[in-house]
Tab-separated table of C-alpha atoms in Angstrom:
chain	number	residue	atom	x	y	z
X	24	MET	CA	0.000	0.000	0.000
X	25	LYS	CA	3.038	2.290	0.022
X	26	LYS	CA	3.175	2.658	-3.767
X	27	PRO	CA	0.226	5.167	-4.005
X	28	ALA	CA	1.920	7.338	-1.346
X	29	VAL	CA	5.079	7.415	-3.453
X	30	LEU	CA	3.019	8.485	-6.521
X	31	VAL	CA	1.380	11.396	-4.632
X	32	THR	CA	4.753	12.574	-3.355
X	33	SER	CA	6.186	12.534	-6.886
X	34	LEU	CA	3.352	14.633	-8.313
X	35	ALA	CA	3.761	17.208	-5.542
X	36	ALA	CA	7.445	17.487	-6.342
X	37	VAL	CA	6.675	18.083	-10.021
X	38	PHE	CA	4.134	20.849	-9.339
X	39	GLY	CA	6.413	22.419	-6.779
X	40	ALA	CA	9.236	22.699	-9.337
X	41	THR	CA	6.893	24.316	-11.882
X	42	LEU	CA	5.772	26.990	-9.463
X	43	LEU	CA	9.325	27.810	-8.459
X	44	THR	CA	10.518	28.267	-12.021
X	45	THR	CA	7.629	30.536	-13.076
X	46	PRO	CA	9.131	33.772	-11.607
X	47	ALA	CA	12.402	33.074	-13.415
X	48	LEU	CA	10.591	32.806	-16.745
X	49	ALA	CA	8.750	36.059	-16.029
X	50	ASP	CA	12.075	37.832	-15.471
X	51	ASP	CA	13.144	36.883	-19.004
X	52	PHE	CA	10.040	38.540	-20.482
X	53	PRO	CA	9.478	41.928	-18.782
X	54	SER	CA	5.949	43.268	-18.937
X	55	ALA	CA	5.395	46.373	-21.039
X	56	ILE	CA	2.797	48.718	-22.469
X	57	THR	CA	3.219	49.459	-26.183
X	58	VAL	CA	1.343	52.327	-27.834
X	59	SER	CA	1.528	54.532	-30.917
X	60	GLY	CA	1.767	58.310	-30.800
X	61	GLU	CA	0.911	60.636	-33.674
X	62	ALA	CA	1.517	64.278	-34.565
X	63	ASN	CA	0.880	66.411	-37.652
X	64	ILE	CA	2.380	69.626	-38.959
X	65	SER	CA	1.298	71.724	-41.936
X	66	ALA	CA	3.751	73.493	-44.225
X	67	ALA	CA	3.618	75.306	-47.543
X	68	PRO	CA	5.430	73.427	-50.321
X	69	ASP	CA	8.599	74.993	-51.683
X	70	LEU	CA	9.148	72.779	-54.729
X	71	ALA	CA	6.893	71.887	-57.660
X	72	GLN	CA	7.477	69.349	-60.393
X	73	ILE	CA	5.667	69.039	-63.698
X	74	ASP	CA	6.307	67.308	-66.979
X	75	ALA	CA	5.554	68.678	-70.431
X	76	GLY	CA	5.159	66.656	-73.570
X	77	ILE	CA	4.804	67.275	-77.273
X	78	ALA	CA	3.912	64.851	-80.077
X	79	ASN	CA	4.162	65.200	-83.848
X	80	ASP	CA	2.754	63.032	-86.649
X	81	ALA	CA	4.225	62.756	-90.139
X	82	LYS	CA	4.321	60.332	-93.067
X	83	THR	CA	7.958	59.357	-92.512
X	84	ALA	CA	9.974	58.683	-89.384
X	85	LYS	CA	12.455	61.420	-90.272
X	86	GLU	CA	9.746	64.024	-90.819
X	87	ALA	CA	8.095	63.170	-87.512
X	88	SER	CA	11.420	63.194	-85.650
X	89	ASP	CA	12.586	66.469	-87.205
X	90	ALA	CA	9.271	68.175	-86.438
X	91	ASN	CA	9.341	66.915	-82.873
X	92	ASN	CA	12.928	68.028	-82.278
X	93	ALA	CA	12.082	71.511	-83.541
X	94	ALA	CA	8.960	71.680	-81.375
X	95	MET	CA	10.783	70.507	-78.248
X	96	GLY	CA	13.511	73.048	-78.952
X	97	LYS	CA	10.879	75.784	-78.614
X	98	VAL	CA	9.664	74.264	-75.354
X	99	LEU	CA	13.191	74.220	-73.917
X	100	LEU	CA	13.720	77.813	-74.979
X	101	ALA	CA	10.482	78.716	-73.194
X	102	LEU	CA	11.816	77.103	-70.003
X	103	LYS	CA	15.074	79.007	-70.301
X	104	GLY	CA	13.147	82.216	-70.912
X	105	ALA	CA	11.090	81.549	-67.781
X	106	GLY	CA	14.281	81.455	-65.716
X	107	ILE	CA	14.460	77.688	-65.157
X	108	PRO	CA	18.141	76.603	-64.934
X	109	GLU	CA	19.218	73.706	-67.144
X	110	LYS	CA	19.919	71.472	-64.142
X	111	ASP	CA	16.219	71.595	-63.248
X	112	TYR	CA	14.826	70.031	-66.420
X	113	GLN	CA	15.629	66.848	-68.278
X	114	THR	CA	14.161	64.559	-70.921
X	115	SER	CA	11.995	61.907	-69.274
X	116	ARG	CA	10.709	60.037	-72.341
X	117	LEU	CA	11.494	59.997	-76.044
X	118	SER	CA	9.739	57.750	-78.562
X	119	LEU	CA	9.189	57.229	-82.281
X	120	GLN	CA	6.413	54.818	-83.193
X	121	PRO	CA	4.744	53.746	-86.440
X	122	GLN	CA	1.061	54.496	-86.896
X	123	TYR	CA	-1.060	51.800	-88.505
X	124	GLY	CA	-4.071	52.027	-90.768
X	125	GLN	CA	-6.406	49.307	-91.899
X	126	ASN	CA	-6.891	47.794	-95.335
X	127	LYS	CA	-10.546	46.746	-95.409
X	128	SER	CA	-10.121	44.470	-98.405
X	129	THR	CA	-7.172	42.459	-97.054
X	130	GLY	CA	-7.519	43.044	-93.322
X	131	ALA	CA	-3.860	44.062	-93.128
X	132	SER	CA	-2.607	46.966	-91.008
X	133	PRO	CA	-0.123	48.925	-93.113
X	134	VAL	CA	2.082	51.665	-91.713
X	135	VAL	CA	0.518	54.995	-92.630
X	136	GLY	CA	2.822	57.306	-90.730
X	137	PHE	CA	4.926	57.885	-87.650
X	138	ARG	CA	4.481	59.661	-84.326
X	139	ALA	CA	7.433	61.181	-82.511
X	140	SER	CA	6.986	62.298	-78.902
X	141	ASN	CA	9.198	63.839	-76.275
X	142	ARG	CA	8.629	64.670	-72.619
X	143	VAL	CA	10.617	66.825	-70.255
X	144	THR	CA	10.393	66.880	-66.447
X	145	VAL	CA	10.746	70.300	-64.831
X	146	LYS	CA	11.518	71.271	-61.234
X	147	ILE	CA	10.185	74.674	-60.183
X	148	ARG	CA	11.784	76.014	-57.001
X	149	ASP	CA	9.453	78.999	-56.740
X	150	VAL	CA	5.945	77.553	-56.560
X	151	THR	CA	4.400	80.960	-57.252
X	152	LYS	CA	5.697	80.633	-60.824
X	153	VAL	CA	4.021	77.310	-61.629
X	154	ALA	CA	0.999	78.763	-63.420
X	155	GLY	CA	3.143	81.155	-65.461
X	156	ILE	CA	5.518	78.385	-66.523
X	157	ILE	CA	2.628	76.152	-67.575
X	158	ASP	CA	1.277	78.998	-69.698
X	159	ALA	CA	4.722	79.498	-71.235
X	160	LEU	CA	5.010	75.792	-72.066
X	161	VAL	CA	1.579	75.673	-73.672
X	162	GLY	CA	2.362	78.835	-75.631
X	163	ALA	CA	5.570	77.204	-76.901
X	164	GLY	CA	3.621	74.256	-78.281
X	165	ALA	CA	3.531	71.692	-75.453
X	166	ASN	CA	0.284	69.765	-75.869
X	167	ASP	CA	0.457	67.502	-72.821
X	168	ILE	CA	1.120	68.971	-69.371
X	169	GLY	CA	0.720	66.553	-66.509
X	170	ASN	CA	1.857	64.960	-63.262
X	171	ILE	CA	1.935	68.165	-61.270
X	172	SER	CA	3.155	67.628	-57.715
X	173	PHE	CA	4.237	69.781	-54.791
X	174	GLU	CA	6.791	68.941	-52.126
X	175	VAL	CA	8.214	70.267	-48.877
X	176	THR	CA	11.946	69.784	-49.341
X	177	GLN	CA	12.876	70.301	-45.668
X	178	ALA	CA	10.238	67.901	-44.389
X	179	SER	CA	12.547	66.052	-41.984
X	180	LYS	CA	13.624	69.228	-40.194
X	181	LEU	CA	10.067	70.487	-40.019
X	182	LEU	CA	9.023	67.188	-38.462
X	183	ASP	CA	11.430	67.456	-35.509
X	184	ASP	CA	8.832	69.263	-33.375
X	185	ALA	CA	6.200	66.781	-34.486
X	186	ARG	CA	8.417	63.898	-33.360
X	187	GLU	CA	8.555	65.322	-29.837
X	188	GLN	CA	4.781	65.799	-29.907
X	189	ALA	CA	4.291	62.215	-31.102
X	190	VAL	CA	6.345	60.824	-28.196
X	191	ALA	CA	4.357	62.978	-25.768
X	192	ASP	CA	1.145	61.646	-27.324
X	193	ALA	CA	2.385	58.073	-26.893
X	194	ARG	CA	3.227	58.721	-23.215
X	195	ARG	CA	-0.217	60.249	-22.627
X	196	LYS	CA	-1.883	57.110	-23.990
X	197	ALA	CA	0.434	54.800	-22.058
X	198	GLU	CA	-0.326	56.608	-18.794
X	199	ILE	CA	-4.053	56.155	-19.407
X	200	TYR	CA	-3.579	52.408	-19.879
X	201	ALA	CA	-1.271	52.194	-16.867
X	202	LYS	CA	-3.799	53.943	-14.636
X	203	ALA	CA	-6.635	51.752	-15.917
X	204	THR	CA	-4.672	48.562	-15.198
X	205	GLY	CA	-3.229	49.608	-11.834
X	206	VAL	CA	0.434	49.847	-12.780
X	207	THR	CA	3.001	52.620	-13.229
X	208	LEU	CA	5.242	53.352	-16.187
X	209	GLY	CA	8.932	52.621	-16.043
X	210	ALA	CA	11.668	53.490	-18.526
X	211	PRO	CA	11.063	53.296	-22.293
X	212	LEU	CA	12.183	49.961	-23.710
X	213	SER	CA	12.014	50.758	-27.424
X	214	VAL	CA	11.091	53.590	-29.791
X	215	SER	CA	10.498	53.240	-33.536
X	216	GLU	CA	9.223	55.695	-36.109
X	217	GLY	CA	6.779	55.056	-38.922
X	218	GLY	CA	4.854	57.092	-41.474
X	219	ALA	CA	6.064	59.400	-44.239
X	220	PRO	CA	5.061	62.711	-45.769
X	221	VAL	CA	2.577	62.386	-48.611
X	222	PRO	CA	2.342	64.901	-51.468
X	223	LEU	CA	-0.766	67.009	-51.053
X	224	PHE	CA	-1.569	67.638	-54.687
X	225	LYS	CA	-1.157	65.628	-57.852
X	226	ALA	CA	-3.031	66.239	-61.048
X	227	ARG	CA	-2.926	65.653	-64.763
X	228	MET	CA	-3.852	68.195	-67.431
X	229	ALA	CA	-4.012	66.092	-70.584
X	230	THR	CA	-5.333	68.841	-72.858
X	231	PRO	CA	-4.411	72.268	-71.488
X	232	GLN	CA	-6.438	75.225	-72.667
X	233	MET	CA	-5.043	78.601	-73.689
X	234	ALA	CA	-6.707	80.292	-70.718
X	235	PRO	CA	-4.254	81.060	-67.900
X	236	ALA	CA	-3.555	78.018	-65.753
X	237	ALA	CA	-5.060	78.028	-62.276
X	238	VAL	CA	-2.835	76.174	-59.794
X	239	ALA	CA	-3.242	76.101	-56.005
X	240	PRO	CA	-0.248	74.693	-54.086
X	241	GLY	CA	-2.117	74.819	-50.754
X	242	GLU	CA	-0.404	73.251	-47.745
X	243	GLU	CA	1.011	69.821	-47.173
X	244	THR	CA	0.227	67.928	-43.981
X	245	LEU	CA	3.268	66.027	-42.744
X	246	SER	CA	2.645	63.215	-40.290
X	247	VAL	CA	4.860	61.213	-37.990
X	248	THR	CA	4.001	58.118	-35.980
X	249	VAL	CA	6.094	56.570	-33.215
X	250	ASN	CA	5.698	53.220	-31.501
X	251	VAL	CA	6.949	53.216	-27.908
X	252	SER	CA	7.142	50.420	-25.365
X	253	TRP	CA	7.386	51.228	-21.655
X	254	ALA	CA	8.320	48.856	-18.886
X	255	ILE	CA	5.630	48.680	-16.220
X	256	LYS	CA	5.717	47.916	-12.512
X	257	ALA	CA	3.187	47.472	-9.780
X	258	LYS	CA	2.081	50.549	-7.897
X	259	GLU	CA	3.636	51.000	-4.504
X	260	GLN	CA	1.123	50.506	-1.733
């Protein structure tokens, strides 16, 4: 009858060892509160970027290419006349493609001509001049103005205050959770940043009119998000 007593003693020893090792495991995985903090800042853009294109059709590849080169030359002269330095514009796409017709009797698609096209991307460092430059490009013969975007070039510096505000926002949230769960915050364990500025305005003007261009840069909202983990400890009684 001694065997059952030995079995009970063995089980007690097993459970006793488990309970003793639990605090050690907890020390390897400190408790924490992890929250996200957010902050926004608005700033006027100081850089605009647009691209201007021109296309020409002709019966031969040479005629189309020559006409397109001459037309783009006028566009580049218009940019120079508007005060845009050469370093701020560059060719972004150049193409020469055959144009096909249709022979109803045979069903074939013969080449009936060629289309040459050229696009140039322009950086404008004075956003107040965007509308005037678009008008100058259209007046020089550009027949496709598009992909207008505005940017805050010093976004990272402008976000420094927002970063501090985001951390403060994260602490505010963490303190709410700590109070609700009956603990106090300790030292921060980790901090990571997420989020990125997003351009406020993008548009495409596929067929610009001769009326003066109306462009509104507005303001760009820059956002920053931080994820912060704080160690927590029990409140002192």
